Amino acid sequence: MQMGQNIWPLERDVLFRPDRLKYVRKLIQQQGCVFCAATKKVAFETLCVYKTKHSMIVLNKFPYNSGHLLVIPLRHCGDLLQLSQEEHYDLHDTLRLAMSALNEVYEPGGMNMGMNIGATGGAGIPDHMHYHVIPRWGGDLNFFPLIAETKVVVESLEQTYQRLSGYFSTTSKS
């Protein structure tokens, strides 16, 4: 490849996911915030594996990969800019802890981390901000979702909860 050569294709394949819109609409119609409900207690029923004074770590009910975590402020808040400084620091310390847990428990080759802000930004739950932390391994994307419209996740939520709750049970709270 020569310097200045365009590496981006002129055309790209697009993966259409009409089922995602159905999922988002269903969540919006539900009464109450699923994340606020998860703040009640650290337990498998809430998928919450860890809680601090201002934030929590929750398993994603619809994971992209095993170990897919959500790091969420306890206060119902739709935007990072609305957090107090104390909440902000606590949330980001908890985010680092989630990454450490995934590194130790799952030993991934890498991670994806990010958030979608607002409904237009793609947030499925737009009024309660949250980070996604997704462990990744070489070859973890396969053809199955394309031909069978199904994502293969190699462990159940119960197994993920057990693996990670063991790590967090030995971790002191902020």
PDB file of C-alpha atoms in Angstrom:
ATOM      1  CA  MET A   1       0.000   0.000   0.000  1.00  0.00           C
ATOM      2  CA  GLN A   2       1.328   3.416  -0.913  1.00  0.00           C
ATOM      3  CA  MET A   3       1.154   6.538   1.250  1.00  0.00           C
ATOM      4  CA  GLY A   4      -2.089   8.400   0.610  1.00  0.00           C
ATOM      5  CA  GLN A   5      -3.817   5.399  -0.972  1.00  0.00           C
ATOM      6  CA  ASN A   6      -7.471   5.158   0.050  1.00  0.00           C
ATOM      7  CA  ILE A   7      -7.954   1.994   2.110  1.00  0.00           C
ATOM      8  CA  TRP A   8     -11.722   2.390   2.498  1.00  0.00           C
ATOM      9  CA  PRO A   9     -13.929   0.592  -0.003  1.00  0.00           C
ATOM     10  CA  LEU A  10     -16.126   2.701  -2.236  1.00  0.00           C
ATOM     11  CA  GLU A  11     -19.028   0.383  -1.477  1.00  0.00           C
ATOM     12  CA  ARG A  12     -19.807  -1.390   1.771  1.00  0.00           C
ATOM     13  CA  ASP A  13     -22.005  -4.307   2.631  1.00  0.00           C
ATOM     14  CA  VAL A  14     -24.837  -3.462   5.005  1.00  0.00           C
ATOM     15  CA  LEU A  15     -26.226  -5.786   7.639  1.00  0.00           C
ATOM     16  CA  PHE A  16     -29.901  -4.975   8.075  1.00  0.00           C
ATOM     17  CA  ARG A  17     -31.400  -5.692  11.518  1.00  0.00           C
ATOM     18  CA  PRO A  18     -35.145  -4.921  11.429  1.00  0.00           C
ATOM     19  CA  ASP A  19     -35.561  -7.009  14.599  1.00  0.00           C
ATOM     20  CA  ARG A  20     -33.502  -4.407  16.520  1.00  0.00           C
ATOM     21  CA  LEU A  21     -36.147  -1.733  15.906  1.00  0.00           C
ATOM     22  CA  LYS A  22     -38.857  -4.068  17.209  1.00  0.00           C
ATOM     23  CA  TYR A  23     -36.770  -4.656  20.365  1.00  0.00           C
ATOM     24  CA  VAL A  24     -36.226  -0.915  20.923  1.00  0.00           C
ATOM     25  CA  ARG A  25     -39.920  -0.109  20.453  1.00  0.00           C
ATOM     26  CA  LYS A  26     -40.886  -2.827  22.938  1.00  0.00           C
ATOM     27  CA  LEU A  27     -38.475  -1.421  25.540  1.00  0.00           C
ATOM     28  CA  ILE A  28     -39.805   2.103  25.103  1.00  0.00           C
ATOM     29  CA  GLN A  29     -43.384   0.861  25.654  1.00  0.00           C
ATOM     30  CA  GLN A  30     -42.512  -0.886  28.928  1.00  0.00           C
ATOM     31  CA  GLN A  31     -43.482   0.810  32.145  1.00  0.00           C
ATOM     32  CA  GLY A  32     -40.528   1.934  34.228  1.00  0.00           C
ATOM     33  CA  CYS A  33     -36.814   1.802  33.587  1.00  0.00           C
ATOM     34  CA  VAL A  34     -35.212  -1.654  33.487  1.00  0.00           C
ATOM     35  CA  PHE A  35     -31.941  -0.188  34.762  1.00  0.00           C
ATOM     36  CA  CYS A  36     -33.597   1.532  37.715  1.00  0.00           C
ATOM     37  CA  ALA A  37     -35.232  -1.807  38.551  1.00  0.00           C
ATOM     38  CA  ALA A  38     -31.771  -3.425  38.517  1.00  0.00           C
ATOM     39  CA  THR A  39     -30.549  -1.022  41.216  1.00  0.00           C
ATOM     40  CA  LYS A  40     -32.680  -2.801  43.821  1.00  0.00           C
ATOM     41  CA  LYS A  41     -30.127  -5.516  44.598  1.00  0.00           C
ATOM     42  CA  VAL A  42     -27.083  -7.413  43.395  1.00  0.00           C
ATOM     43  CA  ALA A  43     -28.648 -10.692  42.258  1.00  0.00           C
ATOM     44  CA  PHE A  44     -29.134 -12.838  39.195  1.00  0.00           C
ATOM     45  CA  GLU A  45     -32.803 -11.755  38.935  1.00  0.00           C
ATOM     46  CA  THR A  46     -31.661  -8.185  38.237  1.00  0.00           C
ATOM     47  CA  LEU A  47     -28.519  -9.304  36.333  1.00  0.00           C
ATOM     48  CA  CYS A  48     -26.594  -6.884  38.563  1.00  0.00           C
ATOM     49  CA  VAL A  49     -23.193  -8.321  39.501  1.00  0.00           C
ATOM     50  CA  TYR A  50     -21.712  -5.303  41.295  1.00  0.00           C
ATOM     51  CA  LYS A  51     -22.876  -2.027  42.813  1.00  0.00           C
ATOM     52  CA  THR A  52     -21.117   1.024  44.258  1.00  0.00           C
ATOM     53  CA  LYS A  53     -22.434   4.236  45.785  1.00  0.00           C
ATOM     54  CA  HIS A  54     -23.229   5.716  42.341  1.00  0.00           C
ATOM     55  CA  SER A  55     -22.984   2.979  39.720  1.00  0.00           C
ATOM     56  CA  MET A  56     -23.496  -0.682  38.928  1.00  0.00           C
ATOM     57  CA  ILE A  57     -22.362  -3.420  36.565  1.00  0.00           C
ATOM     58  CA  VAL A  58     -25.129  -5.434  34.923  1.00  0.00           C
ATOM     59  CA  LEU A  59     -25.069  -8.315  32.448  1.00  0.00           C
ATOM     60  CA  ASN A  60     -26.563  -7.426  29.086  1.00  0.00           C
ATOM     61  CA  LYS A  61     -29.754  -9.473  28.782  1.00  0.00           C
ATOM     62  CA  PHE A  62     -29.122  -9.740  25.024  1.00  0.00           C
ATOM     63  CA  PRO A  63     -25.320 -10.120  24.849  1.00  0.00           C
ATOM     64  CA  TYR A  64     -23.263  -9.743  21.690  1.00  0.00           C
ATOM     65  CA  ASN A  65     -20.671 -12.053  23.294  1.00  0.00           C
ATOM     66  CA  SER A  66     -20.249 -13.935  26.564  1.00  0.00           C
ATOM     67  CA  GLY A  67     -19.321 -11.469  29.282  1.00  0.00           C
ATOM     68  CA  HIS A  68     -21.058  -8.461  27.654  1.00  0.00           C
ATOM     69  CA  LEU A  69     -21.448  -5.977  30.521  1.00  0.00           C
ATOM     70  CA  LEU A  70     -23.283  -2.704  31.013  1.00  0.00           C
ATOM     71  CA  VAL A  71     -21.842  -0.077  33.364  1.00  0.00           C
ATOM     72  CA  ILE A  72     -24.649   2.193  34.515  1.00  0.00           C
ATOM     73  CA  PRO A  73     -25.073   5.138  36.894  1.00  0.00           C
ATOM     74  CA  LEU A  74     -27.582   4.396  39.659  1.00  0.00           C
ATOM     75  CA  ARG A  75     -29.312   7.731  39.136  1.00  0.00           C
ATOM     76  CA  HIS A  76     -31.728   7.787  36.203  1.00  0.00           C
ATOM     77  CA  CYS A  77     -29.804  10.039  33.829  1.00  0.00           C
ATOM     78  CA  GLY A  78     -29.761  10.136  30.035  1.00  0.00           C
ATOM     79  CA  ASP A  79     -26.505  11.970  29.396  1.00  0.00           C
ATOM     80  CA  LEU A  80     -22.948  11.763  30.684  1.00  0.00           C
ATOM     81  CA  LEU A  81     -22.883  15.562  30.940  1.00  0.00           C
ATOM     82  CA  GLN A  82     -25.698  15.473  33.523  1.00  0.00           C
ATOM     83  CA  LEU A  83     -23.676  13.453  36.053  1.00  0.00           C
ATOM     84  CA  SER A  84     -22.130  15.143  39.066  1.00  0.00           C
ATOM     85  CA  GLN A  85     -18.351  14.980  39.314  1.00  0.00           C
ATOM     86  CA  GLU A  86     -18.617  12.352  42.055  1.00  0.00           C
ATOM     87  CA  GLU A  87     -20.981  10.231  39.933  1.00  0.00           C
ATOM     88  CA  HIS A  88     -18.714  10.649  36.913  1.00  0.00           C
ATOM     89  CA  TYR A  89     -15.607   9.477  38.790  1.00  0.00           C
ATOM     90  CA  ASP A  90     -17.462   6.571  40.372  1.00  0.00           C
ATOM     91  CA  LEU A  91     -18.918   5.488  37.016  1.00  0.00           C
ATOM     92  CA  HIS A  92     -15.531   5.520  35.326  1.00  0.00           C
ATOM     93  CA  ASP A  93     -13.814   3.713  38.206  1.00  0.00           C
ATOM     94  CA  THR A  94     -16.552   1.084  37.861  1.00  0.00           C
ATOM     95  CA  LEU A  95     -15.958   0.965  34.105  1.00  0.00           C
ATOM     96  CA  ARG A  96     -12.273   0.212  34.725  1.00  0.00           C
ATOM     97  CA  LEU A  97     -13.268  -2.488  37.210  1.00  0.00           C
ATOM     98  CA  ALA A  98     -15.566  -4.087  34.608  1.00  0.00           C
ATOM     99  CA  MET A  99     -12.684  -4.164  32.132  1.00  0.00           C
ATOM    100  CA  SER A 100     -10.368  -5.689  34.753  1.00  0.00           C
ATOM    101  CA  ALA A 101     -12.954  -8.355  35.580  1.00  0.00           C
ATOM    102  CA  LEU A 102     -13.368  -9.295  31.928  1.00  0.00           C
ATOM    103  CA  ASN A 103      -9.600  -9.430  31.422  1.00  0.00           C
ATOM    104  CA  GLU A 104      -9.118 -11.722  34.401  1.00  0.00           C
ATOM    105  CA  VAL A 105     -12.189 -13.942  34.033  1.00  0.00           C
ATOM    106  CA  TYR A 106     -12.438 -14.197  30.231  1.00  0.00           C
ATOM    107  CA  GLU A 107      -8.928 -13.322  28.965  1.00  0.00           C
ATOM    108  CA  PRO A 108     -10.215 -11.700  25.752  1.00  0.00           C
ATOM    109  CA  GLY A 109      -7.943 -10.607  22.923  1.00  0.00           C
ATOM    110  CA  GLY A 110      -9.534  -7.145  23.019  1.00  0.00           C
ATOM    111  CA  MET A 111     -12.686  -5.269  23.943  1.00  0.00           C
ATOM    112  CA  ASN A 112     -15.266  -2.948  22.468  1.00  0.00           C
ATOM    113  CA  MET A 113     -16.483  -0.201  24.760  1.00  0.00           C
ATOM    114  CA  GLY A 114     -18.887   2.638  24.137  1.00  0.00           C
ATOM    115  CA  MET A 115     -22.308   4.151  24.555  1.00  0.00           C
ATOM    116  CA  ASN A 116     -25.135   5.360  22.373  1.00  0.00           C
ATOM    117  CA  ILE A 117     -26.576   8.633  23.614  1.00  0.00           C
ATOM    118  CA  GLY A 118     -30.240   9.390  22.953  1.00  0.00           C
ATOM    119  CA  ALA A 119     -32.732   7.538  20.778  1.00  0.00           C
ATOM    120  CA  THR A 120     -31.342   9.146  17.626  1.00  0.00           C
ATOM    121  CA  GLY A 121     -27.857   8.053  18.688  1.00  0.00           C
ATOM    122  CA  GLY A 122     -29.062   4.456  18.783  1.00  0.00           C
ATOM    123  CA  ALA A 123     -29.691   4.000  22.509  1.00  0.00           C
ATOM    124  CA  GLY A 124     -32.224   1.240  23.159  1.00  0.00           C
ATOM    125  CA  ILE A 125     -32.837   2.746  26.606  1.00  0.00           C
ATOM    126  CA  PRO A 126     -32.239   6.426  25.869  1.00  0.00           C
ATOM    127  CA  ASP A 127     -33.204   7.937  29.224  1.00  0.00           C
ATOM    128  CA  HIS A 128     -30.702   5.993  31.347  1.00  0.00           C
ATOM    129  CA  MET A 129     -27.179   6.204  29.970  1.00  0.00           C
ATOM    130  CA  HIS A 130     -24.932   3.163  30.049  1.00  0.00           C
ATOM    131  CA  TYR A 131     -21.627   1.921  28.713  1.00  0.00           C
ATOM    132  CA  HIS A 132     -21.358  -1.363  26.850  1.00  0.00           C
ATOM    133  CA  VAL A 133     -18.182  -3.344  27.580  1.00  0.00           C
ATOM    134  CA  ILE A 134     -17.845  -6.307  25.235  1.00  0.00           C
ATOM    135  CA  PRO A 135     -14.981  -8.814  25.366  1.00  0.00           C
ATOM    136  CA  ARG A 136     -13.695  -9.871  21.936  1.00  0.00           C
ATOM    137  CA  TRP A 137     -11.674 -12.789  20.618  1.00  0.00           C
ATOM    138  CA  GLY A 138     -10.177 -13.475  17.217  1.00  0.00           C
ATOM    139  CA  GLY A 139     -12.795 -15.201  15.093  1.00  0.00           C
ATOM    140  CA  ASP A 140     -15.718 -14.437  17.425  1.00  0.00           C
ATOM    141  CA  LEU A 141     -17.778 -13.162  14.508  1.00  0.00           C
ATOM    142  CA  ASN A 142     -19.105 -15.954  12.367  1.00  0.00           C
ATOM    143  CA  PHE A 143     -21.597 -16.573   9.597  1.00  0.00           C
ATOM    144  CA  PHE A 144     -24.395 -17.905  11.814  1.00  0.00           C
ATOM    145  CA  PRO A 145     -26.142 -14.548  12.423  1.00  0.00           C
ATOM    146  CA  LEU A 146     -26.192 -13.945   8.685  1.00  0.00           C
ATOM    147  CA  ILE A 147     -27.687 -17.243   7.576  1.00  0.00           C
ATOM    148  CA  ALA A 148     -29.773 -18.184  10.609  1.00  0.00           C
ATOM    149  CA  GLU A 149     -30.582 -14.720  12.022  1.00  0.00           C
ATOM    150  CA  THR A 150     -29.252 -16.036  15.340  1.00  0.00           C
ATOM    151  CA  LYS A 151     -26.272 -14.995  17.459  1.00  0.00           C
ATOM    152  CA  VAL A 152     -24.362 -17.833  19.076  1.00  0.00           C
ATOM    153  CA  VAL A 153     -23.251 -17.017  22.634  1.00  0.00           C
ATOM    154  CA  VAL A 154     -21.207 -19.832  24.151  1.00  0.00           C
ATOM    155  CA  GLU A 155     -22.501 -19.610  27.724  1.00  0.00           C
ATOM    156  CA  SER A 156     -25.813 -18.865  29.417  1.00  0.00           C
ATOM    157  CA  LEU A 157     -26.491 -15.709  31.414  1.00  0.00           C
ATOM    158  CA  GLU A 158     -26.482 -17.888  34.546  1.00  0.00           C
ATOM    159  CA  GLN A 159     -22.959 -19.123  33.747  1.00  0.00           C
ATOM    160  CA  THR A 160     -21.766 -15.597  32.996  1.00  0.00           C
ATOM    161  CA  TYR A 161     -23.284 -14.344  36.253  1.00  0.00           C
ATOM    162  CA  GLN A 162     -21.595 -17.095  38.275  1.00  0.00           C
ATOM    163  CA  ARG A 163     -18.204 -16.475  36.675  1.00  0.00           C
ATOM    164  CA  LEU A 164     -18.265 -12.722  37.196  1.00  0.00           C
ATOM    165  CA  SER A 165     -19.984 -12.614  40.597  1.00  0.00           C
ATOM    166  CA  GLY A 166     -17.094 -14.673  41.965  1.00  0.00           C
ATOM    167  CA  TYR A 167     -14.669 -11.991  40.816  1.00  0.00           C
ATOM    168  CA  PHE A 168     -16.757  -9.117  42.174  1.00  0.00           C
ATOM    169  CA  SER A 169     -17.403 -10.797  45.531  1.00  0.00           C
ATOM    170  CA  THR A 170     -13.701 -10.368  46.323  1.00  0.00           C
ATOM    171  CA  THR A 171     -13.628  -6.724  45.190  1.00  0.00           C
ATOM    172  CA  SER A 172     -14.128  -3.885  47.664  1.00  0.00           C
ATOM    173  CA  LYS A 173     -16.810  -1.302  46.897  1.00  0.00           C
ATOM    174  CA  SER A 174     -16.037   2.357  46.220  1.00  0.00           C
TER     175      SER A 174
END
